[in-house]
CSV table of C-alpha atoms and ligand atoms in Angstrom, one decimal:
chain,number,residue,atom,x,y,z
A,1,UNK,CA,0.0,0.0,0.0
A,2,UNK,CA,3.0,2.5,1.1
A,3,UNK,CA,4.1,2.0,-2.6
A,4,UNK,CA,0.7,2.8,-4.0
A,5,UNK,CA,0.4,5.6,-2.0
A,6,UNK,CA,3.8,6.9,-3.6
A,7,UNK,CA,2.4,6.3,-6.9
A,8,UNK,CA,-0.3,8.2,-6.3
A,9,UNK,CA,2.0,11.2,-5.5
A,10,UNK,CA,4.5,10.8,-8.2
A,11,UNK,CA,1.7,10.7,-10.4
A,12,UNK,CA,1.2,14.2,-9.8
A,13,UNK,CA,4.5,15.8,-9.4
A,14,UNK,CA,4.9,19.2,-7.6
A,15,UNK,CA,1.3,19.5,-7.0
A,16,UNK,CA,-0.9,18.6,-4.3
A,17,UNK,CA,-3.5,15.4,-4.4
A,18,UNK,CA,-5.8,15.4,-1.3
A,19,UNK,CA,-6.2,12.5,1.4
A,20,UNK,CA,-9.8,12.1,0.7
A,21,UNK,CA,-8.7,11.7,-3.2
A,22,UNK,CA,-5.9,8.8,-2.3
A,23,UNK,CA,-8.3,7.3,0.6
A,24,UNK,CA,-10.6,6.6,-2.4
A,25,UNK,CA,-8.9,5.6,-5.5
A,26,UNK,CA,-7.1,3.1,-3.2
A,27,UNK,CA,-10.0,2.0,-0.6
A,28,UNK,CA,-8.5,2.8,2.4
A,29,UNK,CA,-9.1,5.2,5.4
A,30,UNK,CA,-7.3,8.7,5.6
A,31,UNK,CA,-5.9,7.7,8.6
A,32,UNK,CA,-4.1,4.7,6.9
A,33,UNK,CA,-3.1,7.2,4.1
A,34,UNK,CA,-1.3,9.5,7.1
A,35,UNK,CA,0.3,6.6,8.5
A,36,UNK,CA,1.7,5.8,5.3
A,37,UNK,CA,2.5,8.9,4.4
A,38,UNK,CA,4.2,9.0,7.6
A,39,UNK,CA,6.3,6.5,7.0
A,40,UNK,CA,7.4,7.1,3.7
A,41,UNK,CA,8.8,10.5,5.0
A,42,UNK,CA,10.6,8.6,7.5
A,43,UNK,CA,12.1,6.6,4.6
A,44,UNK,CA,13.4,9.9,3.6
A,45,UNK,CA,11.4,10.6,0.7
A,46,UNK,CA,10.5,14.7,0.6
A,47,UNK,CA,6.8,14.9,1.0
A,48,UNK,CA,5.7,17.9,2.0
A,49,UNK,CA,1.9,17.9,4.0
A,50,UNK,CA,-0.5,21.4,4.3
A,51,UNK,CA,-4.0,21.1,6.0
A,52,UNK,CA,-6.5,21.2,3.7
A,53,UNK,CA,-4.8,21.1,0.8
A,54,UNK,CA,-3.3,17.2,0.8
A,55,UNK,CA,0.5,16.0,-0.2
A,56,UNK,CA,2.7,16.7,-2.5
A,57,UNK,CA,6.2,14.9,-3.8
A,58,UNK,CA,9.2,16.9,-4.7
A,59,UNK,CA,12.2,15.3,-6.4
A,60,UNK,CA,10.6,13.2,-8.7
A,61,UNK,CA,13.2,12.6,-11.1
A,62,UNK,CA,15.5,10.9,-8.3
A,63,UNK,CA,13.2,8.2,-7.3
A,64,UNK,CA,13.0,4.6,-8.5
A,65,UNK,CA,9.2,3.2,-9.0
A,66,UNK,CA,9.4,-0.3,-9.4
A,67,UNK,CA,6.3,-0.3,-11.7
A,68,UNK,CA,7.7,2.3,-13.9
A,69,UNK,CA,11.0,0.7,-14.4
A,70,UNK,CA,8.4,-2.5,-15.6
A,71,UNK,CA,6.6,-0.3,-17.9
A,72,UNK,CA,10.0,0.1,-19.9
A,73,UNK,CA,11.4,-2.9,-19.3
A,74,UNK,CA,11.7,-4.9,-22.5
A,75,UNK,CA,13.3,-7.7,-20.7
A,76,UNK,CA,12.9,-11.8,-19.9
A,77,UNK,CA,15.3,-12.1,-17.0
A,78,UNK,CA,17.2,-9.1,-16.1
A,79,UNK,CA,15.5,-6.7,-13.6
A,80,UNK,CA,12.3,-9.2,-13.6
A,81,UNK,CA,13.6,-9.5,-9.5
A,82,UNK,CA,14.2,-6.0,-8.9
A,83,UNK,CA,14.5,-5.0,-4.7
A,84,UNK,CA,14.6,-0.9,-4.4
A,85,UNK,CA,16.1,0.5,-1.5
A,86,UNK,CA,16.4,4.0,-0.6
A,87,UNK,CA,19.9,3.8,1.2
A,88,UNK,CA,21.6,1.0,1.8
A,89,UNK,CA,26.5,0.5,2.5
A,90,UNK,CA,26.3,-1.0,-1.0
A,91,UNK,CA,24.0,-3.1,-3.6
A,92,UNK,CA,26.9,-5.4,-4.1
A,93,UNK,CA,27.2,-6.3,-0.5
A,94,UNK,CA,23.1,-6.6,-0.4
A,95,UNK,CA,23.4,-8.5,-3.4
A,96,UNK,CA,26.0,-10.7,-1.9
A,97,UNK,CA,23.5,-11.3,1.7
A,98,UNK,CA,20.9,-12.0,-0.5
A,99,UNK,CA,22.6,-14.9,-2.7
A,100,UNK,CA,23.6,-16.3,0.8
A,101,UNK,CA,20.0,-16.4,2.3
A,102,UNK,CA,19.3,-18.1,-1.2
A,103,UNK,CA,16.7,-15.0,-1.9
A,104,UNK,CA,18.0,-13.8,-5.1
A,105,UNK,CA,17.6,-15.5,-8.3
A,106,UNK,CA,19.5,-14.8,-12.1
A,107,UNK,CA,18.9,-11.4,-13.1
A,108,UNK,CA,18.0,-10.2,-9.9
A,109,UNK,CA,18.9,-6.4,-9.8
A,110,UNK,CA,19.2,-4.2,-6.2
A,111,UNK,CA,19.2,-0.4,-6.8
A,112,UNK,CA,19.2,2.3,-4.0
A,113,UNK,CA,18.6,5.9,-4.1
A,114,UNK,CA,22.0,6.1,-1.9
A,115,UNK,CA,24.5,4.2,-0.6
A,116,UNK,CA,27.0,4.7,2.5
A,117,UNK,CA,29.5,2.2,1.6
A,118,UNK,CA,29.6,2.4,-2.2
A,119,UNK,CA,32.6,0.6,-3.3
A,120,UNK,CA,35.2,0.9,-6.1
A,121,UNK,CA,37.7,-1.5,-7.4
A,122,UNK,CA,41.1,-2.4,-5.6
A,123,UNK,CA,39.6,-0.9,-1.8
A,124,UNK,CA,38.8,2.2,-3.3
A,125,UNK,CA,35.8,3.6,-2.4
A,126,UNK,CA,32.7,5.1,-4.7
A,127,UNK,CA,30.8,8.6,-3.6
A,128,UNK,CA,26.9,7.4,-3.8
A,129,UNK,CA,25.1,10.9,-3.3
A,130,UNK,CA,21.2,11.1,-4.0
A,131,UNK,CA,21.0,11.2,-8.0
A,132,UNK,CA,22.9,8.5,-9.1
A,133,UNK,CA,21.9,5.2,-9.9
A,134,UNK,CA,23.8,2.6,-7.6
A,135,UNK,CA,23.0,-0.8,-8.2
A,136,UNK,CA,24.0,-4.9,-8.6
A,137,UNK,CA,22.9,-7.4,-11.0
A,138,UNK,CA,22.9,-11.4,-10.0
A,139,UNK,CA,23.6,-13.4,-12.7
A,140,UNK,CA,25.1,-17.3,-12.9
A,141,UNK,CA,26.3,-17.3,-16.5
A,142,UNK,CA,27.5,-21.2,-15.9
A,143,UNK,CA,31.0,-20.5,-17.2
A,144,UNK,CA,34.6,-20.5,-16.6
A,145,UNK,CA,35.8,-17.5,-14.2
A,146,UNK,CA,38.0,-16.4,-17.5
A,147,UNK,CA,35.3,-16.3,-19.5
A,148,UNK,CA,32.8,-14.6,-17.1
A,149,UNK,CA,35.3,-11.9,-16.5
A,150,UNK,CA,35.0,-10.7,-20.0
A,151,UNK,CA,31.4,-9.6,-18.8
A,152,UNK,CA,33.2,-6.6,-17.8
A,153,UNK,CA,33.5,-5.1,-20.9
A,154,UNK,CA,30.4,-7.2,-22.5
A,155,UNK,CA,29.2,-4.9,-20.1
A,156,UNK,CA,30.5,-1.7,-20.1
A,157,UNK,CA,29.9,-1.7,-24.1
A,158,UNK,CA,25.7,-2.9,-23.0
A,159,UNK,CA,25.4,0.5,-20.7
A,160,UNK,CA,27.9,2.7,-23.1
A,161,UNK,CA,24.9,1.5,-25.7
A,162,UNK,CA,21.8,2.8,-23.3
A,163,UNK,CA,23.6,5.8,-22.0
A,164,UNK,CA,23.7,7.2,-25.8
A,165,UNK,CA,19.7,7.4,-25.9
A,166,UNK,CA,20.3,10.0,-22.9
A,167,UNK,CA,22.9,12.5,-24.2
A,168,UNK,CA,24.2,13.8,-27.5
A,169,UNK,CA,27.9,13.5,-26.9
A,170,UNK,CA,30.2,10.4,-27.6
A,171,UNK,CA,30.0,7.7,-24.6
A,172,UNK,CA,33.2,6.2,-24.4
A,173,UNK,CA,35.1,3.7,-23.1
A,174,UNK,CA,38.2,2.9,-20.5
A,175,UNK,CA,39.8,-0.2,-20.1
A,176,UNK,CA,38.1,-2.3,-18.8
A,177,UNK,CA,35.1,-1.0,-17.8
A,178,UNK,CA,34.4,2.9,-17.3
A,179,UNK,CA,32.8,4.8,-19.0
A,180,UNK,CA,33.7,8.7,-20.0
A,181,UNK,CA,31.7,12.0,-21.2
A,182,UNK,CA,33.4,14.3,-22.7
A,183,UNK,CA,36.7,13.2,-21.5
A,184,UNK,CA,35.4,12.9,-17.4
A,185,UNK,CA,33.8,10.0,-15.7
A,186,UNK,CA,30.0,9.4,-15.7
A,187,UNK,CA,30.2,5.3,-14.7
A,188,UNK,CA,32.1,2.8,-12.6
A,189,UNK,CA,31.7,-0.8,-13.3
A,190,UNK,CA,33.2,-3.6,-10.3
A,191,UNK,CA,32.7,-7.1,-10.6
A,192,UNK,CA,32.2,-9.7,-8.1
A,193,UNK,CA,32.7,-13.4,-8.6
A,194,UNK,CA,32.7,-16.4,-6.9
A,195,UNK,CA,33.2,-20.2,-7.4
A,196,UNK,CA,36.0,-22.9,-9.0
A,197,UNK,CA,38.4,-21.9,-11.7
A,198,UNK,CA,36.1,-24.0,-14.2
A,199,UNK,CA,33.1,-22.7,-13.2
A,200,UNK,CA,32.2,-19.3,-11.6
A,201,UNK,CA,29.2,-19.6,-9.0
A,202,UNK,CA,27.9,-16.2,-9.5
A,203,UNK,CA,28.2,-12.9,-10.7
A,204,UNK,CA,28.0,-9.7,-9.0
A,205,UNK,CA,28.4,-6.7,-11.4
A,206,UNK,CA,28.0,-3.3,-9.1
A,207,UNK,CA,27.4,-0.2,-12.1
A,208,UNK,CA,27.4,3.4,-10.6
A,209,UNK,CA,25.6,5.7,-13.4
A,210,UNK,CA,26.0,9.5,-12.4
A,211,UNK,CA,22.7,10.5,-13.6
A,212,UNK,CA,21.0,13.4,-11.9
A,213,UNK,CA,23.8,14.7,-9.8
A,214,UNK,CA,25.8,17.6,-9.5
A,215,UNK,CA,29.6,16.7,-9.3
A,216,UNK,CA,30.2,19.4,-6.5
A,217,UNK,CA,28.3,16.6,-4.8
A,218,UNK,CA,31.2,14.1,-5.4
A,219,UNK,CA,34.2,15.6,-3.0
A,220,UNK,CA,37.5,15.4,-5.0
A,221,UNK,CA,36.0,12.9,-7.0
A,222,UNK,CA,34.0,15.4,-8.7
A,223,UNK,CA,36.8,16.8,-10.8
A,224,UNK,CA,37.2,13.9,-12.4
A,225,UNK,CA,34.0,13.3,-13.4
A,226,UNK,CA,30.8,13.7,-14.7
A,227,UNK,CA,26.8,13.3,-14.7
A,228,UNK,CA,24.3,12.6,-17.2
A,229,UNK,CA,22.8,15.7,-16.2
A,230,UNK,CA,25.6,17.6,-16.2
A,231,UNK,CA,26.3,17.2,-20.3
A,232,UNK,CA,22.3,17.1,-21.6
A,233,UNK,CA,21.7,20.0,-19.3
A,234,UNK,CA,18.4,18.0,-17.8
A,235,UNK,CA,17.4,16.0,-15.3
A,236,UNK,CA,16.1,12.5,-16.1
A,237,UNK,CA,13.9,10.2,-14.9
A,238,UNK,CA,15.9,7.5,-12.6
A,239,UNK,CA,13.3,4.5,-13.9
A,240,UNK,CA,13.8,5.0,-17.4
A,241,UNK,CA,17.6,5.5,-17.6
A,242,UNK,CA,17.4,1.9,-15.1
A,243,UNK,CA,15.1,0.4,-17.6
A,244,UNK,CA,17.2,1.5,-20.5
A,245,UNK,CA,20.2,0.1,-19.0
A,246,UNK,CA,18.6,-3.1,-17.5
A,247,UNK,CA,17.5,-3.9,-21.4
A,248,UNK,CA,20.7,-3.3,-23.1
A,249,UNK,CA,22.7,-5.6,-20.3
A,250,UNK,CA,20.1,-8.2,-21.0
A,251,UNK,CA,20.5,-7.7,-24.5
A,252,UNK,CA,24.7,-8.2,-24.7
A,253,UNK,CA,24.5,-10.8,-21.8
A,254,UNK,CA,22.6,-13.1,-23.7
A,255,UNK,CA,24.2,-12.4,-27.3
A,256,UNK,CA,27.5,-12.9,-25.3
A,257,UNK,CA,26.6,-16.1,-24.3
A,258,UNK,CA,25.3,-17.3,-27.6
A,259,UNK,CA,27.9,-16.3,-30.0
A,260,UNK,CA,30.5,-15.5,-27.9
A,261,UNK,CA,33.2,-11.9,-27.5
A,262,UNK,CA,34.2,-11.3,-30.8
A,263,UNK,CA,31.7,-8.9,-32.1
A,264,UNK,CA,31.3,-7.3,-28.9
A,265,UNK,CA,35.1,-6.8,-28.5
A,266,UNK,CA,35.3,-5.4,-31.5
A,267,UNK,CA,32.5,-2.8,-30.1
A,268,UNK,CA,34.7,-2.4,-27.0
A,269,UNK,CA,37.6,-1.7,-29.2
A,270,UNK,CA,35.6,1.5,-31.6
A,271,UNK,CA,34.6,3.1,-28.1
A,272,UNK,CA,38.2,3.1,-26.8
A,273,UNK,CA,39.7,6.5,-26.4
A,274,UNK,CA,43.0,5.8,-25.3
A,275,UNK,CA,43.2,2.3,-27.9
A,276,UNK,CA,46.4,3.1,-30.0
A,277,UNK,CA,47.8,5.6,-27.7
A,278,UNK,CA,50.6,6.5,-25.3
A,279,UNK,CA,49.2,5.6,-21.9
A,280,UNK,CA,50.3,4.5,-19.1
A,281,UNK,CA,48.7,1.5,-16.6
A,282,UNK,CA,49.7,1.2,-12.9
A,283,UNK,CA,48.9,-2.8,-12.0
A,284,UNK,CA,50.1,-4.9,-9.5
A,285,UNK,CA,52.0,-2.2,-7.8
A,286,UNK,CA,54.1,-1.5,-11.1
A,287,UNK,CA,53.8,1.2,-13.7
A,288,UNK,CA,54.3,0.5,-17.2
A,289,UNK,CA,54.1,3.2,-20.2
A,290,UNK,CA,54.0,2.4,-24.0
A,291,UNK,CA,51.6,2.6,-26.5
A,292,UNK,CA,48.3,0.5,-26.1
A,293,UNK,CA,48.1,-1.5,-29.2
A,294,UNK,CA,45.3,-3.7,-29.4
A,295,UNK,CA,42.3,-5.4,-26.4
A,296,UNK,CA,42.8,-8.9,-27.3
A,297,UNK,CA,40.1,-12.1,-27.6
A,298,UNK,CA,41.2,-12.7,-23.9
A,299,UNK,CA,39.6,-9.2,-22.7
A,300,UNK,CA,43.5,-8.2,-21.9
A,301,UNK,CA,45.2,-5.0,-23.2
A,302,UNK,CA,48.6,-5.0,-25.1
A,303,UNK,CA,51.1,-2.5,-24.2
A,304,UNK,CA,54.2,-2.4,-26.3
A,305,UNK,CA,56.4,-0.6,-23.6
A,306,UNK,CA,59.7,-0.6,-26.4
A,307,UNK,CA,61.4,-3.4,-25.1
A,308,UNK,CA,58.4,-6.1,-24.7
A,309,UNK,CA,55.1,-6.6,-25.5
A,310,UNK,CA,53.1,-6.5,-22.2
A,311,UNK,CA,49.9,-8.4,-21.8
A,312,UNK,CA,48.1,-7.1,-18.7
A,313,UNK,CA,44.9,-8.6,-16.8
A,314,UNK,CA,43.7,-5.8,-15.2
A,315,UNK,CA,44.7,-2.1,-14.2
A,316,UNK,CA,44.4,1.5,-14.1
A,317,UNK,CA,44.6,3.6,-17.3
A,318,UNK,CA,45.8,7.4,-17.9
A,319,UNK,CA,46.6,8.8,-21.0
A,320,UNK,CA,50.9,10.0,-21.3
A,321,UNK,CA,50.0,14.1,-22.0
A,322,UNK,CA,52.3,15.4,-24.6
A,323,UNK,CA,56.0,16.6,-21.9
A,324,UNK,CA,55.2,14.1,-19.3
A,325,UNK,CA,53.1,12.2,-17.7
B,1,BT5,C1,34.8,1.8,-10.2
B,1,BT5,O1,35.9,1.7,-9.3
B,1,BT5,O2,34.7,2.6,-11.1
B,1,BT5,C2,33.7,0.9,-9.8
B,1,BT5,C3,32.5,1.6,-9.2
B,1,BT5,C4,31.3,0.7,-9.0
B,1,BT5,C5,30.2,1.4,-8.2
B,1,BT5,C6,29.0,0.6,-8.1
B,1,BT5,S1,27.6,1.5,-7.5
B,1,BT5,C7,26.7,0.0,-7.3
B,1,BT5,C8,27.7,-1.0,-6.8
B,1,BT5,N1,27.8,-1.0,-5.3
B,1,BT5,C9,29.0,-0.6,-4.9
B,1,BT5,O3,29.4,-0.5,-3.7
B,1,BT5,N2,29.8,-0.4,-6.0
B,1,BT5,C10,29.1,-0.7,-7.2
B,1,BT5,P1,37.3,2.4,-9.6
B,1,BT5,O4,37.7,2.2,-11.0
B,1,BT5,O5,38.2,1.9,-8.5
B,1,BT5,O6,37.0,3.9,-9.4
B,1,BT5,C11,37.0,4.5,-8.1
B,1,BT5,C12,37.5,5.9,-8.2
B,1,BT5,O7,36.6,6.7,-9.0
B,1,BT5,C13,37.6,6.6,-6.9
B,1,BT5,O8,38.9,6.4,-6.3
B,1,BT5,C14,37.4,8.1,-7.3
B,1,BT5,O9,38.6,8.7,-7.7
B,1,BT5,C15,36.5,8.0,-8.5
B,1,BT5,N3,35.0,8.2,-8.1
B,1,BT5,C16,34.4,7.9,-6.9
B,1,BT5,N4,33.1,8.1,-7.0
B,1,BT5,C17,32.9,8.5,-8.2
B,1,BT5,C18,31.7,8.9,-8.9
B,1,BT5,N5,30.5,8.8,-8.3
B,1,BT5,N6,31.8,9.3,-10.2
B,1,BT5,C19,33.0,9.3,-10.8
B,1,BT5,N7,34.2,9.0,-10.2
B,1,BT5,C20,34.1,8.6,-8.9
């Protein structure tokens, strides 16, 4: 009912709907509408009350209504399980409780309005303010951990794809998996496996969009970076960008799975920027520089440093800026 109710609000954005008009198009008492009311507040959503004139929603935009997110969901599996929270640490570590109380199934997707913990790759952490979109997929695509690492960029190609319908400018891509506007980040990707070298158990992919957000609301991270927002010069509506996104994974994940990486690298590799470049990549505690030559079949990037051809797993990327580094 508390979710009705909030329908009932956000059907009318910015603009007051009386008790007496929610106690009867949902058939309960006005009481019962209050209490709800009540507690939705106490969730933290901003609902302003005035005697005699009803309730009204503000920040529409930032909030996640499951059935709207179904409305534009084109999906069979992904997002078909969909748990909304309004803060939680992190949706990876949700997702991760879930799978242990056996509660989540493949495809399930956890989204929050904010999280406390949010989490980056390699103990970094990820700033989660109100107005991103923070949130885990489950999946069990039945194959080796090598293989289902290359959902990464399977991945960060799927979301690249959505996040064009949203702004005008180039989405590009970082190895492995971020994602840049106009030369700034707008998404981090971290995955999260589990299970024998042959076989991974399960998947966690964690994706942090910057959709709504201003980066001021980032800390330091917010010179680096970017928001949907921020380069289309709107705000847009959280359960349509999640939709968007939830069909494009669904759509890669399962194309992946039939025929395989190539195609999709070769996507990867045409929304590279720093592919053929100087760069330089700090892994395992080393640095290397040289020019990135090629993403091969095994998801890995090439580095010819000069003296060797480097084949590296995973690391961080920066581009070598003409005098130095
Ligand atoms: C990533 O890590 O890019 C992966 C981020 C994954 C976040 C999602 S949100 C849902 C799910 N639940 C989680 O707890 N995590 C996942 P990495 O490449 O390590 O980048 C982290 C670095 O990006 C930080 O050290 C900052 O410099 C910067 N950063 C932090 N927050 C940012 C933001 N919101 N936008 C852009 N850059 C950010």
């Amino acid at each position: 009912m508390r979710r009705q109710i909030l329908m009932e609000l956000c059907r009318h954005p910015g603009n007051f709907v009386s008790g007496k008009q929610i106690s009867e198009s949902l058939g309960v008492s006005r009481v019962a509408v209050w209490k709800h009311i009540e507690a939705l507040k106490a969730e933290g959503y901003d609902i302003q009350g005035v005697t005699g004139r009803g309730y009204k929603i503000a920040e529409l935009h930032n909030i996640i209504i499951p059935e709207d997110v179904e409305k534009n969901l084109s999906t069979r599996i992904i997002g078909r399980e969909l748990y909304v929270f309004k803060e939680v640490d992190s949706t990876n570590q949700v997702a991760r409780k879930l799978l242990r109380d056996n509660r989540a199934g493949e495809g399930a997707v956890i989204v929050a309005g904010r999280q406390t913990g949010g989490r980056g790759r390699r103990g970094r952490s990820w700033e989660s303010p109100v107005g991103g979109l923070w949130f885990s997929l489950i999946s069990r695509p039945g194959l080796a951990l090598s293989e289902t690492a290359l959902l990464s960029l399977v991945f960060a190609v799927a979301v690249s794809r959505a996040l064009e319908k949203f702004v005008a400018q180039p989405v590009l891509l970082k190895w492995p998996n971020d994602i840049y506007i106009s030369g700034k980040k707008a998404v981090g990707i971290l995955l999260e496996m589990s299970g024998e070298l042959d076989k991974a158990e399960y998947l966690i992919t964690g994706i942090g969009i910057n959709v709504n957000l201003p980066v001021s609301s980032l800390g330091s991270a917010g010179e680096l970076a970017t928001s949907l927002q921020e380069e289309s010069g709107q705000p847009l509506e959280m359960s349509r960008v999640l939709a968007e996104v939830l069909n494009f994974l669904e759509k890669y994940y399962l194309f992946f799975l039939e025929h395989g990486f190539s195609s999709i690298l070769n996507e990867f590799k045409a929304r590279c920027w720093h592919l053929g470049q100087d760069i330089k990549v700090e892994a395992n505690n080393r640095v290397l520089q040289g020019r990135n030559i090629d993403i091969d079949e095994s998801g890995s990037l090439l580095l010819d440093t000069g003296d060797k051809m480097e084949r590296l797993t995973t690391g961080d990327v920066a581009l070598i800026k003409r005098g130095g580094v």
